[in-house]
Amino acid sequence: MKSMVIGGIILIIALISGTYYVAGDAFSFGEDYINDLTMLAAVAIITITVFVALKYVNQMKNDTASGELAEDNWDGIGEYKNPIPTGWGLAFIGTLVWLFWYWTIGYPTNGFSQIGQYNEEVNEYNSRFSSKWENPSNETLVAMGESTYLVQCAPCHGVDAEGINGKAHNLTNRIAKNQVEYVIKNGANNFTEAYPAGMPPMMLTDQADIDAVASYVAGGFKGEQPAAYSVCASCHGADGKGMPYVGPNIVEYDNAIVSTVLENGKKGTIGMMPSFKGRLNPTQEKAVAAYIRSLGE
């Protein structure tokens, strides 16, 4: 029995020492009471576990069962009608008391949150980032946008931004002919914050007009403007560069359309692009727009 006690003590010391060795300076008593509480709880759990295990191992060796047997039995094996051990009952009640104490007082649920701490650190970083890059040059934005694009956008659009064989939009061109046709026929209403009115479907009904406008827009507004484009010009402008809160720029990826797509996602001919809201700060969104524009130069 003494050897088991000694072994239990050695186990506790080994576990505590191992924790300190692995954690390093993370558990410096007095500096962070959350870690102090965690360490003390671990020591208490280990100590109680070893003590209870030794106690009941010894009891199983030496005690004999006695008391009134219950009427029910299975193959001659029955249960005694003995009350639960007092120590077990007190430990159970004490555990419940400790549980509610830990939930309400012991762990500062109202004073500390890892998620809250993370959000504070992100906000602080974004504030410093915005201050540092308040007025970046276009060259800086393109360089910043390239690194951001490779991390956030390249997995779908490809490193070369060509859409990985049609799996995502080809960003080297503003818009393709089949995409223009899709929007004309189906409308576009998923940018309600930036363009509240949206675009209703079938603004053009004649297929020849749809083909002519789609070719003209996809071709970068080069050549003679089709007469049917006048329907589009009322929202997108005669030059196709859009109007704030009315229609987006369909000539190039300006900051407004890129930010709108990043924050709201976009449904198109290929499928649905998810929203990236909260993943990029405004400067990074402008940088991505600058980089995408540079691809078509």
Coordinates of C-alpha atoms in Angstrom, one line a residue:
M1 CA 0.0 0.0 0.0
K2 CA 2.8 2.4 0.9
S3 CA 4.4 1.8 -2.5
M4 CA 1.1 2.7 -4.2
V5 CA 1.0 6.0 -2.3
I6 CA 4.6 6.8 -3.2
G7 CA 3.8 5.9 -6.8
G8 CA 0.8 8.2 -6.8
I9 CA 2.9 11.1 -5.4
I10 CA 5.6 10.5 -8.0
L11 CA 2.9 10.5 -10.7
I12 CA 1.5 13.9 -9.5
I13 CA 5.0 15.4 -9.4
A14 CA 5.7 14.0 -12.9
L15 CA 2.5 15.4 -14.4
I16 CA 3.0 18.8 -12.9
S17 CA 6.6 19.0 -14.0
G18 CA 5.7 17.8 -17.5
T19 CA 3.0 20.6 -17.7
Y20 CA 5.6 23.2 -16.7
Y21 CA 8.1 21.8 -19.1
V22 CA 5.7 21.8 -22.1
A23 CA 4.0 25.1 -21.3
G24 CA 7.2 27.0 -20.5
D25 CA 6.3 30.4 -19.0
A26 CA 2.6 30.1 -19.7
F27 CA 1.9 29.1 -16.1
S28 CA 3.6 31.8 -14.1
F29 CA 1.7 32.0 -10.9
G30 CA 0.4 35.5 -10.1
E31 CA 0.6 36.8 -13.6
D32 CA -2.6 35.2 -15.1
Y33 CA -5.2 33.9 -12.6
I34 CA -7.0 32.0 -15.3
N35 CA -3.9 29.8 -15.8
D36 CA -3.4 29.7 -12.0
L37 CA -7.0 28.4 -11.6
T38 CA -6.5 25.8 -14.4
M39 CA -3.3 24.5 -12.9
L40 CA -4.8 24.3 -9.4
A41 CA -7.8 22.5 -10.8
A42 CA -5.5 20.0 -12.6
V43 CA -3.6 19.4 -9.4
A44 CA -6.8 18.9 -7.4
I45 CA -8.2 16.5 -10.0
I46 CA -5.0 14.4 -10.1
T47 CA -4.7 14.3 -6.3
I48 CA -8.4 13.3 -5.8
T49 CA -8.2 10.7 -8.5
V50 CA -5.1 9.1 -7.0
F51 CA -6.5 9.2 -3.5
V52 CA -9.8 7.7 -4.4
A53 CA -8.2 5.0 -6.6
L54 CA -5.8 4.0 -3.7
K55 CA -8.7 4.1 -1.2
Y56 CA -11.0 1.8 -3.1
V57 CA -8.2 -0.5 -4.3
N58 CA -7.4 -1.0 -0.6
Q59 CA -11.1 -1.4 0.3
M60 CA -11.6 -4.0 -2.3
K61 CA -8.7 -6.0 -0.9
N62 CA -9.8 -5.9 2.8
D63 CA -13.5 -5.1 3.1
T64 CA -16.3 -7.7 3.1
A65 CA -19.8 -7.0 1.9
S66 CA -22.6 -7.0 4.4
G67 CA -26.1 -5.6 4.9
E68 CA -29.7 -6.4 3.7
L69 CA -29.9 -7.9 0.2
A70 CA -32.4 -6.7 -2.3
E71 CA -35.1 -9.1 -3.4
D72 CA -34.1 -9.0 -7.1
N73 CA -31.1 -11.1 -8.1
W74 CA -29.6 -12.5 -11.3
D75 CA -28.1 -16.0 -11.2
G76 CA -27.8 -15.7 -7.5
I77 CA -26.0 -12.3 -7.7
G78 CA -27.9 -9.5 -5.9
E79 CA -27.4 -6.0 -4.5
Y80 CA -27.2 -4.8 -1.0
K81 CA -29.7 -2.1 0.1
N82 CA -26.8 -0.1 1.6
P83 CA -26.9 3.7 1.4
I84 CA -24.4 5.5 -0.8
P85 CA -21.1 6.2 0.8
T86 CA -21.2 9.5 2.7
G87 CA -17.9 10.6 1.1
W88 CA -19.2 9.9 -2.4
G89 CA -22.4 11.8 -1.7
L90 CA -20.6 14.8 -0.4
A91 CA -18.2 14.7 -3.3
F92 CA -21.1 14.6 -5.8
I93 CA -22.8 17.5 -4.1
G94 CA -19.6 19.4 -3.8
T95 CA -18.9 18.9 -7.6
L96 CA -22.3 20.4 -8.4
V97 CA -21.7 23.4 -6.1
W98 CA -18.3 23.8 -7.7
L99 CA -19.8 23.6 -11.2
F100 CA -22.2 26.5 -10.6
W101 CA -19.6 28.5 -8.8
Y102 CA -17.2 28.0 -11.8
W103 CA -19.9 29.0 -14.3
T104 CA -21.0 32.1 -12.4
I105 CA -18.0 33.4 -10.4
G106 CA -14.9 31.2 -10.9
Y107 CA -14.5 31.6 -14.6
P108 CA -15.0 35.3 -15.6
T109 CA -17.5 34.7 -18.4
N110 CA -18.4 38.4 -18.3
G111 CA -14.9 39.6 -18.0
F112 CA -12.9 37.6 -20.5
S113 CA -13.5 35.9 -23.8
Q114 CA -11.0 34.4 -26.1
I115 CA -13.2 35.4 -29.1
G116 CA -13.5 38.9 -27.7
Q117 CA -9.7 39.1 -27.2
Y118 CA -9.2 37.9 -30.7
N119 CA -11.6 40.6 -32.1
E120 CA -9.9 43.3 -30.1
E121 CA -6.5 42.2 -31.5
V122 CA -7.9 42.2 -35.0
N123 CA -9.4 45.6 -34.6
E124 CA -6.1 47.0 -33.2
Y125 CA -4.2 45.4 -36.1
N126 CA -6.7 46.8 -38.7
S127 CA -6.4 50.3 -37.1
R128 CA -2.6 50.2 -37.3
F129 CA -2.8 48.8 -40.8
S130 CA -5.2 51.5 -42.0
S131 CA -3.1 54.2 -40.4
K132 CA 0.1 52.9 -42.1
W133 CA -1.5 52.6 -45.5
E134 CA -3.8 55.5 -45.5
N135 CA -2.7 56.9 -48.8
P136 CA -0.8 54.1 -50.7
S137 CA 0.3 54.6 -54.2
N138 CA -1.1 52.5 -57.0
E139 CA 2.1 50.5 -57.2
T140 CA 1.8 49.7 -53.5
L141 CA -1.9 48.8 -53.9
V142 CA -1.1 46.4 -56.8
A143 CA 1.7 44.7 -54.9
M144 CA -0.5 44.4 -51.8
G145 CA -3.4 43.2 -53.9
E146 CA -1.3 40.5 -55.5
S147 CA -0.3 39.0 -52.2
T148 CA -3.9 39.2 -50.9
Y149 CA -5.3 37.7 -54.1
L150 CA -2.9 34.7 -54.0
V151 CA -4.1 33.9 -50.5
Q152 CA -7.8 34.7 -50.7
C153 CA -8.8 34.4 -54.4
A154 CA -6.4 32.2 -56.2
P155 CA -7.8 28.9 -54.8
C156 CA -10.9 29.4 -57.0
H157 CA -9.9 31.9 -59.7
G158 CA -6.4 30.4 -60.2
V159 CA -2.9 31.9 -59.8
D160 CA -3.2 33.4 -63.3
A161 CA -6.8 34.6 -62.5
E162 CA -8.2 32.9 -65.6
G163 CA -10.8 30.9 -63.6
I164 CA -9.2 27.4 -63.7
N165 CA -10.9 26.2 -66.9
G166 CA -14.3 27.7 -66.2
K167 CA -14.6 26.7 -62.5
A168 CA -14.6 30.4 -61.6
H169 CA -14.9 33.8 -63.3
N170 CA -12.0 34.8 -65.5
L171 CA -10.8 38.0 -63.9
T172 CA -8.5 39.0 -66.8
N173 CA -11.6 40.3 -68.6
R174 CA -14.3 42.4 -67.0
I175 CA -17.2 40.3 -68.3
A176 CA -17.8 37.6 -70.9
K177 CA -20.5 37.5 -73.6
N178 CA -22.4 34.6 -72.0
Q179 CA -22.4 36.4 -68.7
V180 CA -23.9 39.5 -70.2
E181 CA -26.6 37.4 -71.8
Y182 CA -27.3 35.7 -68.5
V183 CA -27.8 39.0 -66.7
I184 CA -30.0 40.5 -69.4
K185 CA -32.2 37.4 -69.4
N186 CA -32.2 36.7 -65.6
G187 CA -31.6 40.0 -64.0
A188 CA -29.3 40.7 -61.0
N189 CA -30.6 41.6 -57.6
N190 CA -28.0 40.4 -55.1
F191 CA -26.3 43.8 -54.6
T192 CA -29.3 45.4 -52.9
E193 CA -27.1 47.5 -50.5
A194 CA -24.9 49.0 -53.2
Y195 CA -27.5 49.1 -56.0
P196 CA -30.9 48.9 -54.3
A197 CA -33.0 48.8 -57.5
G198 CA -31.2 45.8 -58.9
M199 CA -31.6 44.9 -62.5
P200 CA -34.9 43.3 -63.7
P201 CA -34.8 40.4 -66.2
M202 CA -35.5 40.7 -69.9
M203 CA -34.7 44.4 -70.3
L204 CA -34.1 43.4 -73.9
T205 CA -36.4 40.8 -75.5
D206 CA -35.1 40.4 -79.0
Q207 CA -32.3 37.9 -79.3
A208 CA -30.5 39.9 -82.0
D209 CA -30.4 42.9 -79.7
I210 CA -29.2 40.7 -76.8
D211 CA -26.4 39.3 -78.9
A212 CA -25.4 42.8 -80.2
V213 CA -25.3 44.3 -76.7
A214 CA -23.5 41.3 -75.1
S215 CA -20.8 41.4 -77.8
Y216 CA -20.3 45.1 -77.4
V217 CA -20.1 45.0 -73.6
A218 CA -17.9 41.9 -73.5
G219 CA -15.7 43.5 -76.2
G220 CA -14.8 46.4 -73.9
F221 CA -17.1 49.0 -75.5
K222 CA -15.1 49.0 -78.7
G223 CA -16.6 49.7 -82.1
E224 CA -20.0 51.1 -82.9
Q225 CA -22.5 51.1 -80.0
P226 CA -25.7 49.1 -80.7
A227 CA -28.9 51.1 -80.6
A228 CA -30.3 48.6 -78.1
Y229 CA -27.6 49.6 -75.6
S230 CA -29.6 52.8 -74.9
V231 CA -31.7 50.6 -72.6
C232 CA -28.6 49.8 -70.5
A233 CA -27.2 53.3 -70.6
S234 CA -30.0 54.6 -68.4
C235 CA -28.4 52.8 -65.4
H236 CA -24.8 51.9 -66.5
G237 CA -24.1 55.1 -68.3
A238 CA -23.3 55.7 -72.0
D239 CA -19.7 54.8 -71.3
G240 CA -20.6 51.8 -69.2
K241 CA -18.8 53.1 -66.1
G242 CA -21.9 52.9 -64.0
M243 CA -23.8 55.2 -61.6
P244 CA -23.5 55.2 -57.8
Y245 CA -26.5 53.3 -56.2
V246 CA -28.0 52.7 -59.7
G247 CA -25.8 50.4 -61.8
P248 CA -22.3 49.0 -61.5
N249 CA -19.3 49.7 -63.8
I250 CA -19.3 47.1 -66.6
V251 CA -16.2 48.3 -68.3
E252 CA -13.6 47.6 -65.6
Y253 CA -13.2 46.4 -62.1
D254 CA -13.5 49.6 -60.2
N255 CA -13.2 49.7 -56.4
A256 CA -17.0 49.9 -55.9
I257 CA -17.8 46.7 -57.8
V258 CA -15.0 44.7 -56.3
S259 CA -15.8 45.7 -52.8
T260 CA -19.5 45.0 -53.4
V261 CA -18.8 41.5 -54.7
L262 CA -16.4 40.7 -51.9
E263 CA -18.8 41.8 -49.2
N264 CA -22.0 40.3 -50.8
G265 CA -20.9 37.4 -52.9
K266 CA -22.2 37.0 -56.4
K267 CA -24.5 34.6 -58.3
G268 CA -23.8 34.1 -62.0
T269 CA -23.6 31.6 -64.8
I270 CA -21.0 29.4 -63.1
G271 CA -22.6 29.4 -59.6
M272 CA -22.5 31.3 -56.4
M273 CA -19.4 33.1 -55.0
P274 CA -19.6 33.3 -51.2
S275 CA -19.3 36.5 -49.3
F276 CA -15.9 37.5 -48.0
K277 CA -17.3 40.1 -45.7
G278 CA -15.1 40.7 -42.7
R279 CA -12.1 38.8 -44.2
L280 CA -10.6 41.9 -45.9
N281 CA -10.3 45.4 -44.6
P282 CA -11.2 48.3 -47.0
T283 CA -7.6 48.9 -48.0
Q284 CA -7.1 45.3 -48.9
E285 CA -10.3 45.4 -51.0
K286 CA -9.0 48.4 -52.9
A287 CA -5.7 46.6 -53.3
V288 CA -7.4 43.5 -54.8
A289 CA -9.3 45.8 -57.2
A290 CA -6.1 47.5 -58.2
Y291 CA -4.4 44.2 -58.8
I292 CA -7.3 42.8 -60.9
R293 CA -7.3 45.9 -63.0
S294 CA -3.6 45.5 -63.6
L295 CA -4.2 42.0 -65.1
G296 CA -6.0 43.5 -68.1
E297 CA -3.4 46.1 -68.8

